[in-house]
XYZ file of N, CA, C and O in Angstrom:
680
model
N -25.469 124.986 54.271
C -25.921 125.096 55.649
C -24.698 125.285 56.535
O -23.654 124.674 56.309
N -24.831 126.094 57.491
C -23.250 126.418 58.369
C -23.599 125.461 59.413
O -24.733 125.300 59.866
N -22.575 124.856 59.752
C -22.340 123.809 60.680
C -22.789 124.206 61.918
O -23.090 123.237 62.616
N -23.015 125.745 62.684
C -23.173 126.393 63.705
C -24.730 125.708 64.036
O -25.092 124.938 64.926
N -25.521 126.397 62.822
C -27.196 126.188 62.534
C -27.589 124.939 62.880
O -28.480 124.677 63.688
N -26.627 123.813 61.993
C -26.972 122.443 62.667
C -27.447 122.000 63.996
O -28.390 121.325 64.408
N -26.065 122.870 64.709
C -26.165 122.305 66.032
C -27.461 122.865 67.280
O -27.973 122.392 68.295
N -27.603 124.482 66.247
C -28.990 125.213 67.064
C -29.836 124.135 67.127
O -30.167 123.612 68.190
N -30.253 123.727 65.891
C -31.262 123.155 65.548
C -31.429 121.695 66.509
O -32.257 121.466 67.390
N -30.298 120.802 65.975
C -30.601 119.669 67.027
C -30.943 120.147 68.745
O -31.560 119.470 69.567
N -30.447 121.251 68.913
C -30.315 121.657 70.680
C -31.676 122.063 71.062
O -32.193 121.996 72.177
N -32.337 122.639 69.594
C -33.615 122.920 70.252
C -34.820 121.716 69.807
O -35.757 121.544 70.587
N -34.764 121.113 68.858
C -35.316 119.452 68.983
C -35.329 118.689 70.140
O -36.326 118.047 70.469
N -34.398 118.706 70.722
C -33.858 117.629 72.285
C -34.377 118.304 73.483
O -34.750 117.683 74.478
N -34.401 120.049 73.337
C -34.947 120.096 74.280
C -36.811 120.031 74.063
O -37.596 119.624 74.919
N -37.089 120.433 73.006
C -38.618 119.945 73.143
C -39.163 118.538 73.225
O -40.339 118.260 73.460
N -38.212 117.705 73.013
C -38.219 116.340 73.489
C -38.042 116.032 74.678
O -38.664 115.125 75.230
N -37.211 116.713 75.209
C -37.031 116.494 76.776
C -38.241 117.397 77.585
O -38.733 116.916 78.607
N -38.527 118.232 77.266
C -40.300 119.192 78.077
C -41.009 118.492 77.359
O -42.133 118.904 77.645
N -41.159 117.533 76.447
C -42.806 116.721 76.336
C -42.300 115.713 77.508
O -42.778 115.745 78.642
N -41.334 114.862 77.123
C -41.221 113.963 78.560
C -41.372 114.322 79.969
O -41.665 113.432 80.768
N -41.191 115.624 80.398
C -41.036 116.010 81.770
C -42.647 116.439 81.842
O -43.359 116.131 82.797
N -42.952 116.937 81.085
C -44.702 116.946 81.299
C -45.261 115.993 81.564
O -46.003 115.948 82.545
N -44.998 114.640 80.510
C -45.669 113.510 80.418
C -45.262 112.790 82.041
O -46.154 112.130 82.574
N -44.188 112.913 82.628
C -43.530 112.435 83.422
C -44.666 112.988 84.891
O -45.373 112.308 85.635
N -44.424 114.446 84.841
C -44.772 114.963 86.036
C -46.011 115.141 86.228
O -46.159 115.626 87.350
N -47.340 114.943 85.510
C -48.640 115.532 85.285
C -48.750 116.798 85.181
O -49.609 117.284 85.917
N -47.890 117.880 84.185
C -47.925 119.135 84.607
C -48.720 119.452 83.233
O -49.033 118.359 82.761
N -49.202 120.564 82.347
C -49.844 120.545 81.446
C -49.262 120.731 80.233
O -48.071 121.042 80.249
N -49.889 120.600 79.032
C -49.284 120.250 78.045
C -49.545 121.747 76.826
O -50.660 122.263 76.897
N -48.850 122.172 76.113
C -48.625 123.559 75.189
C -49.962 124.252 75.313
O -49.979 125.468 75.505
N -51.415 123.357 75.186
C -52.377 123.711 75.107
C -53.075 124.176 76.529
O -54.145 124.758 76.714
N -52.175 123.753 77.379
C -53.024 124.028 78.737
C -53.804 122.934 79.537
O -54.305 123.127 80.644
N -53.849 121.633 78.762
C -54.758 120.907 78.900
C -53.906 120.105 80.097
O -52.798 119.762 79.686
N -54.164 119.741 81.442
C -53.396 118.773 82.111
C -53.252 117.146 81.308
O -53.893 116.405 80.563
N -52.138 117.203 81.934
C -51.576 115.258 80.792
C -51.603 114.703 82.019
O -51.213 115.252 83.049
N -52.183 113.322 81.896
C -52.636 112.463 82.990
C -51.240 111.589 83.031
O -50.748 111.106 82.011
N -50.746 111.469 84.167
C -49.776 110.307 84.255
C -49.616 109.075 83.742
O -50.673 108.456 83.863
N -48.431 108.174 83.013
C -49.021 106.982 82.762
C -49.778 106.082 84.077
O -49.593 106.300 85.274
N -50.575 105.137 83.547
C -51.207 104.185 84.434
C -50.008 102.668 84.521
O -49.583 102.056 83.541
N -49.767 102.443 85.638
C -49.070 101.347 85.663
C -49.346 100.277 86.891
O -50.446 100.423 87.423
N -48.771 99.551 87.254
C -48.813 98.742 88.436
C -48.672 99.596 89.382
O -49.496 99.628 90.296
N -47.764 100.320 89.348
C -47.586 101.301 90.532
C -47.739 102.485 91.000
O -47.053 102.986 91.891
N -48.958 103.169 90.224
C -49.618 103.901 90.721
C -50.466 103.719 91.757
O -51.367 102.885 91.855
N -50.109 104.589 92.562
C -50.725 105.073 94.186
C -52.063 106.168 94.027
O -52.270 106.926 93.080
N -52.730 106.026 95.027
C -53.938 107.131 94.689
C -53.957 107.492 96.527
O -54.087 106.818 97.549
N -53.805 108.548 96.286
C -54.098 109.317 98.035
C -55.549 110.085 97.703
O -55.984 110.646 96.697
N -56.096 109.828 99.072
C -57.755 110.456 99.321
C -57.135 111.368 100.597
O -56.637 110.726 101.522
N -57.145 112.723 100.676
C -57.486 113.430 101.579
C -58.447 114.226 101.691
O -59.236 114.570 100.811
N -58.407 114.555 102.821
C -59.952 115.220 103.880
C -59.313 115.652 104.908
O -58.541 115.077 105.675
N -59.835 117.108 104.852
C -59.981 117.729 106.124
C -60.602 117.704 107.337
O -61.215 118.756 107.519
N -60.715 116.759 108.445
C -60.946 116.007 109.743
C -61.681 117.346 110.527
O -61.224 118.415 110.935
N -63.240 116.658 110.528
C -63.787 117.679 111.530
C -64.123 119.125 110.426
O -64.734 119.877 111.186
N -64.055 119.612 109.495
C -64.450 120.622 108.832
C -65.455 120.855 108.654
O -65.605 121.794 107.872
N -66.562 120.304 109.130
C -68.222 120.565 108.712
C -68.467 121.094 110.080
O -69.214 122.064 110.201
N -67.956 120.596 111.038
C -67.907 121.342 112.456
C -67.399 122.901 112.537
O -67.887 123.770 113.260
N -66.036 123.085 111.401
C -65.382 124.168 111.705
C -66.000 125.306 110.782
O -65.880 126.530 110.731
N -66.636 124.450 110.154
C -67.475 126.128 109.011
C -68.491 126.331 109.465
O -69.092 127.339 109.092
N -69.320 125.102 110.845
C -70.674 125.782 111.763
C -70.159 126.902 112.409
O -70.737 127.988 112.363
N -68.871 126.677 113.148
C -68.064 126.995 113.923
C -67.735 128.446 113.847
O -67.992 129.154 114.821
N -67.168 128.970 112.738
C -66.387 129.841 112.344
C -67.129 130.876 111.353
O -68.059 130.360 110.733
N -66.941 131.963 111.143
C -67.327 132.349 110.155
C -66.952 132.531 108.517
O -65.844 133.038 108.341
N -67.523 132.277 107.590
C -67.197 131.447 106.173
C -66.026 132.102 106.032
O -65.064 131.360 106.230
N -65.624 133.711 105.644
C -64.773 134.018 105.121
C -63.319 133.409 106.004
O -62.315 133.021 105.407
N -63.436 133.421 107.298
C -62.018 132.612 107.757
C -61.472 130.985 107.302
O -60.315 130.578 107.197
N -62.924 130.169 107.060
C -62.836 129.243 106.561
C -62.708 129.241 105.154
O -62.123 128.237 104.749
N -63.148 130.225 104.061
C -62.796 130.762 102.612
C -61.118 130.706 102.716
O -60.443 130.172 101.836
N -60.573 131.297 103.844
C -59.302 131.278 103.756
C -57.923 130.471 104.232
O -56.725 130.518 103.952
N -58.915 129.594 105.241
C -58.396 128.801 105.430
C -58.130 127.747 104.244
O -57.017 127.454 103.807
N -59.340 127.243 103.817
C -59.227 126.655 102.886
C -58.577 126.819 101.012
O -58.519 125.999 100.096
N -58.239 128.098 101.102
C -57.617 128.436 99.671
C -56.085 128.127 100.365
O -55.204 127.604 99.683
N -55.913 128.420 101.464
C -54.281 128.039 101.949
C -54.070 126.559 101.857
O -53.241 125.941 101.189
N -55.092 126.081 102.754
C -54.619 124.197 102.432
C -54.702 124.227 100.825
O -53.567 124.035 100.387
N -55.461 124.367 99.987
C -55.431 123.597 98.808
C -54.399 124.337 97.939
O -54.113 123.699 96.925
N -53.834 125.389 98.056
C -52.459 125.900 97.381
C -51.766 125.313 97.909
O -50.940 125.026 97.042
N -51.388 124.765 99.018
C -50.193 123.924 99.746
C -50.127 122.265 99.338
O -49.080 121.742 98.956
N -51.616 121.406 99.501
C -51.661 120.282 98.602
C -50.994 120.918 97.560
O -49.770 121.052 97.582
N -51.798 121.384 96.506
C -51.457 121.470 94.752
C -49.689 121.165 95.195
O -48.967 120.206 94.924
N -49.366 122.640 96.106
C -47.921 122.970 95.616
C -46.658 121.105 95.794
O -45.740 120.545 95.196
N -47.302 120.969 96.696
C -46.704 119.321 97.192
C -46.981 118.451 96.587
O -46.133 117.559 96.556
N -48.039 118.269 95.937
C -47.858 117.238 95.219
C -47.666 117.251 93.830
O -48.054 116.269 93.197
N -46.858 118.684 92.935
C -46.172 118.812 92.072
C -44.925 118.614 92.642
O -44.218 118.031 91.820
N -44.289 118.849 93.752
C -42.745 118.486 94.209
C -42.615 117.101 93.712
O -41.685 116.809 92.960
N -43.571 116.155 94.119
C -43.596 114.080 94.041
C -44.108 114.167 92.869
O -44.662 113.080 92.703
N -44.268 114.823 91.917
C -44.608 113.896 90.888
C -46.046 113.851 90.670
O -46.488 113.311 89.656
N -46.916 114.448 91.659
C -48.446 113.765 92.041
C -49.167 114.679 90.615
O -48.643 115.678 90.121
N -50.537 114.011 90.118
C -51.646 114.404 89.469
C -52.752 114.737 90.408
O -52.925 113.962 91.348
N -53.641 115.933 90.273
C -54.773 116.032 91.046
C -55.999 115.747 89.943
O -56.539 116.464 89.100
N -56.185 114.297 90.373
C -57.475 113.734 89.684
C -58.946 114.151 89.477
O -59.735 114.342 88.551
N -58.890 114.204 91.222
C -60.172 115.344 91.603
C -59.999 116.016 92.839
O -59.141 115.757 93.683
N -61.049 117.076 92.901
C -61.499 117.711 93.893
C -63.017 117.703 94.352
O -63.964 117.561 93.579
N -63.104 117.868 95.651
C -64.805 117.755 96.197
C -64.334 118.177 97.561
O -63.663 117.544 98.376
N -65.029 119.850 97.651
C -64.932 120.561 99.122
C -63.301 120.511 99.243
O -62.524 120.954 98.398
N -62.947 119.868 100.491
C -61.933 120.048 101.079
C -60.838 119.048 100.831
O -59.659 119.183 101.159
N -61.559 117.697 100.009
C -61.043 116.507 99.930
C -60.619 116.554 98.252
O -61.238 116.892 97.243
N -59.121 115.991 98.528
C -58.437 115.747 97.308
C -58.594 113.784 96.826
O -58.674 112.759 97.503
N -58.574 114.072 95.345
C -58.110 112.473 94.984
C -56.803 112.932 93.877
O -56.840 113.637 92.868
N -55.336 112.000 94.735
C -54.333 112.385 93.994
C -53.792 111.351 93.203
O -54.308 110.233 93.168
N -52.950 111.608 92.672
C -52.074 110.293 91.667
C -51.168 110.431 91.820
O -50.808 111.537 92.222
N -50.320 109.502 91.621
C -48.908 109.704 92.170
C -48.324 108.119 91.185
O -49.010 107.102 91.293
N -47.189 108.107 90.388
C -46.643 107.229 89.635
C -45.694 106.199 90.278
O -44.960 105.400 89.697
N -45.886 106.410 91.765
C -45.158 105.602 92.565
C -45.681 105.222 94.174
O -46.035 106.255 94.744
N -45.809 104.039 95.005
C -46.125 103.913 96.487
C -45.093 105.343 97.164
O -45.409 106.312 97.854
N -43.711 104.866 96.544
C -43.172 106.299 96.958
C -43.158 107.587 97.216
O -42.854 108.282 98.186
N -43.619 107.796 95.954
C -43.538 109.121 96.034
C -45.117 109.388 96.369
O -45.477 110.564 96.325
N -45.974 108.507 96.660
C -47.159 108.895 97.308
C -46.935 109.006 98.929
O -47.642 109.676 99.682
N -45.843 108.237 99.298
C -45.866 108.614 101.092
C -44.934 109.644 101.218
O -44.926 110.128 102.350
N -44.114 110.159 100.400
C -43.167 110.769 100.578
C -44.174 112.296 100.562
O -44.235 113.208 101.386
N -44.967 112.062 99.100
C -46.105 113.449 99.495
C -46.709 113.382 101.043
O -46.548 114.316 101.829
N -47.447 112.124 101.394
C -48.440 112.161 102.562
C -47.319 112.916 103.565
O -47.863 113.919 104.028
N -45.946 112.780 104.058
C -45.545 113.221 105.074
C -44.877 114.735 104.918
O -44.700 115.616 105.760
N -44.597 114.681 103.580
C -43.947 116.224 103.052
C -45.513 117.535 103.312
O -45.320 118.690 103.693
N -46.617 117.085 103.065
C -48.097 118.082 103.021
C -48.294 117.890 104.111
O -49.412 118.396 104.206
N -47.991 117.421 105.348
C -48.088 117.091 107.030
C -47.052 118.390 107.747
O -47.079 119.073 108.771
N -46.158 118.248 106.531
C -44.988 119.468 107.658
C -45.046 120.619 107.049
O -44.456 121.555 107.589
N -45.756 120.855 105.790
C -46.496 122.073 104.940
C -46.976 122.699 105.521
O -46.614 123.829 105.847
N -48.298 121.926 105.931
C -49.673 122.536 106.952
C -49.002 122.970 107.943
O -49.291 123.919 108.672
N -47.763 122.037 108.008
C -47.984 122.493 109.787
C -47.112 124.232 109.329
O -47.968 125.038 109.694
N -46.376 124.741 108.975
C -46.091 126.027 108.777
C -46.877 127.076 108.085
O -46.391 128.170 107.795
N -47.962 126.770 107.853
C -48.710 127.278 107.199
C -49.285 128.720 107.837
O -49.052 128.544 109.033
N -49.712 129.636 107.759
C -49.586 130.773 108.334
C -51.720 131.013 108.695
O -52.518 131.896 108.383
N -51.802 130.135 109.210
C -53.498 129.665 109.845
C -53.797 130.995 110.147
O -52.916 131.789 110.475
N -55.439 131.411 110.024
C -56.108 132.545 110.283
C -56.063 131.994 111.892
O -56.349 130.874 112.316
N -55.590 133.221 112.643
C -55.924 132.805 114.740
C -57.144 132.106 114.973
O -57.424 131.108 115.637
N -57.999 133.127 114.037
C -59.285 132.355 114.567
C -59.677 130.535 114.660
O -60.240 129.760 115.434
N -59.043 130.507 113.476
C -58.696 128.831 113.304
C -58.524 128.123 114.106
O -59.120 127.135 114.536
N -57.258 128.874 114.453
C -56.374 127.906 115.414
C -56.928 128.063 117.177
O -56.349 127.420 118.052
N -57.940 128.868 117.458
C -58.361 128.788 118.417
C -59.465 128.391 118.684
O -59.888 128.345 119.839
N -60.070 128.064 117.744
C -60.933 126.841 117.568
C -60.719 125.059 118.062
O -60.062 124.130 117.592
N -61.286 125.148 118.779
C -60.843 123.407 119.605
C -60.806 122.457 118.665
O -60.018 121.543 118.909
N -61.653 122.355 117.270
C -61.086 121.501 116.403
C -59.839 121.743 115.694
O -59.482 120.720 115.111
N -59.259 122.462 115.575
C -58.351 122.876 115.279
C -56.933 123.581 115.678
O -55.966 124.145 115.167
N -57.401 123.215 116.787
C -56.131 123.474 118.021
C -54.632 123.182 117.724
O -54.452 122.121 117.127
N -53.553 123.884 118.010
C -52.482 122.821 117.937
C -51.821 121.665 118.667
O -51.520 121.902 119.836
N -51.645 120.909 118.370
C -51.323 119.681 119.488
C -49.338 119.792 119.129
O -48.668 119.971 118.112
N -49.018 119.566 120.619
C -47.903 120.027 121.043
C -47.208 118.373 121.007
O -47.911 117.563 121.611
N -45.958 117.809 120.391
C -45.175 117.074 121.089
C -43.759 117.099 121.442
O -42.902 117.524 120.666
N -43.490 116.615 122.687
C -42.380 117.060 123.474
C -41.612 114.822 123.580
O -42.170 113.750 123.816
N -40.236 115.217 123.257
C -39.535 113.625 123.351
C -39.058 114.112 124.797
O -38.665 115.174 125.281
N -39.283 112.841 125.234
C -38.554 112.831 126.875
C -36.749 112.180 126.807
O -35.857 112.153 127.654
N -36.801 111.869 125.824
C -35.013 110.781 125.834
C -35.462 109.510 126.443
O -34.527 108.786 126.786
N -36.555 109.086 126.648
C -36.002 107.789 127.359
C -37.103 106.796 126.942
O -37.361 105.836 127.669
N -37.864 107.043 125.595
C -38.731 106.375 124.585
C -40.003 106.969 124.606
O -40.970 106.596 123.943
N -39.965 107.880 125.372
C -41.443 108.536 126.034
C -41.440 109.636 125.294
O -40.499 110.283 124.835
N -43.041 109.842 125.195
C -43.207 111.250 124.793
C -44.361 112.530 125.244
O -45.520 112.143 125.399
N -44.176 113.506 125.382
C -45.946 114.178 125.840
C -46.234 114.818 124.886
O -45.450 115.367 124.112
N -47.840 114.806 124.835
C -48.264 115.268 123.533
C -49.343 116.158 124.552
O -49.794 115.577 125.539
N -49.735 117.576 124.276
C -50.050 118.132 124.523
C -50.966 119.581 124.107
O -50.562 120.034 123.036
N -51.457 119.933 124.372
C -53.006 121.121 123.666
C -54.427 120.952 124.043
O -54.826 119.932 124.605
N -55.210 121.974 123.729
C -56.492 121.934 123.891
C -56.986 120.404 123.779
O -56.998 119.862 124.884
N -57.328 119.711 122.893
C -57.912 118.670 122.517
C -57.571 117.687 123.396
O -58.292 117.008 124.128
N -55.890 117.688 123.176
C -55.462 116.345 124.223
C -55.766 116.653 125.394
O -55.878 115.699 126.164
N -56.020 118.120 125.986
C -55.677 118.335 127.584
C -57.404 117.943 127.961
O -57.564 117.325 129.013
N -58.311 118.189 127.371
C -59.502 117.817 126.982
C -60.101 116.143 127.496
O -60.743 115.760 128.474
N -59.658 115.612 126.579
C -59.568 113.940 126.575
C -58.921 113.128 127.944
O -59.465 112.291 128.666
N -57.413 113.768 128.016
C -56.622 113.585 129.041
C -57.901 113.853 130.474
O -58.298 112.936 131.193
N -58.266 115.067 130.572
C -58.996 115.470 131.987
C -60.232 114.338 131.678
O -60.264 113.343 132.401
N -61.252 114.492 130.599
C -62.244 113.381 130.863
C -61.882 111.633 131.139
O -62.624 110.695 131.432
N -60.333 111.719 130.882
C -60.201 110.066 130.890
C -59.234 109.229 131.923
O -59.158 108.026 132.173
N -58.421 110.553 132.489
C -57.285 110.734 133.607
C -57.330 111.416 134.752
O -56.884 111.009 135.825
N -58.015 112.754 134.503
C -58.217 113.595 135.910
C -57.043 114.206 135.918
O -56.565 114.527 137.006
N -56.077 114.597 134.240
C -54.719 115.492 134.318
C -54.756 116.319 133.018
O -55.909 116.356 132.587
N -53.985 116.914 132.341
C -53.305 117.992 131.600
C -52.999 117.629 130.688
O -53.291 118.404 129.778
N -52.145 116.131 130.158
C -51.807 115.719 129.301
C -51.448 114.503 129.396
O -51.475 113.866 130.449
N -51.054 114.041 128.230
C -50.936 112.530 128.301
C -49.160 111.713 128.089
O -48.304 112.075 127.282
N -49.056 110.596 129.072
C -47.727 110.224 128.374
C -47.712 108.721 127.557
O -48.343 107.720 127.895
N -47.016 108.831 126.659
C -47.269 107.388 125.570
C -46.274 106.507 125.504
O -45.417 107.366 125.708
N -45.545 105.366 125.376
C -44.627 105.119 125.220
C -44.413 105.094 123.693
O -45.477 104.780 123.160
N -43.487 105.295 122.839
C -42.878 105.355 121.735
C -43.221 104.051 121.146
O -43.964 103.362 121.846
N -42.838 103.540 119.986
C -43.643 102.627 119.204
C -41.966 101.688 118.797
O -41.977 100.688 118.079
């Protein structure tokens, strides 16, 4: 046996040892295709999301904008919560149930799929839809902040008699 061969050999052992672990690790799928479920431990996290107001926005709208709206959010979940580590357990409509092998890396998804959406390239029609409006916030420097858009300017006039609202910082 030439000493060269040896070393192929161990290099490619270690690495198929190391891609069963990173599968097993990440929930990604396994030779067969089949997804591998994360281990279960103490510290598995489970996130429930839902799309807020969506039974309003598909009366609202017509299906195919909402067809497309919705294939964009759920390619953007999937894509985020393979970044953390996350498993997608289930699906129903618009609402995900995720897994995640850590509290961590479950909030670290919740705020990473928050700044996803928000770049997300929304059909207009969407976004000019009052449920779905964008809400604007502006820091003042001095703990204050205005938050601002359709919805808030909305609320603000039925509850103030103004445009927008100011909050103090937390």
């Amino acid at each position: 046996v030439v000493p060269g061969t040896l070393a192929i050999i161990a290099a490619a052992v270690l690495a198929l040892v190391l891609a069963r672990r990173w599968r097993a690790r990440t929930g990604s799928t396994s030779r067969s295709g089949r997804k591998v479920e994360p281990p279960q431990h103490a510290g598995t996290t489970l996130v429930l999301t839902d799309i807020e107001g969506s039974t309003d926005l598909w009366d609202a709208l017509d299906s195919s904008i909402m067809d497309t709206a919705l294939q964009l959010h759920h390619a953007t979940v999937r894509a985020v919560c393979l970044q953390h580590r996350g498993y997608e357990s289930a699906t129903e409509g618009d609402s995900f149930v995720l897994t995640f092998d850590s509290p961590h890396n479950a909030v670290l998804f919740s705020v990473d799929v928050q700044d996803a959406l928000l770049l997300c390239d929304w059909p207009q029609q969407l976004l000019d839809a009052s449920q779905a409006a964008p809400l604007y916030c502006q820091a003042l420097g001095n703990g204050s902040s205005i938050v601002s858009g359709p919805a808030v300017n909305s609320v603000a006039q039925m509850s103030f008699g103004r445009g927008s609202l100011l909050s103090q910082s937390f």
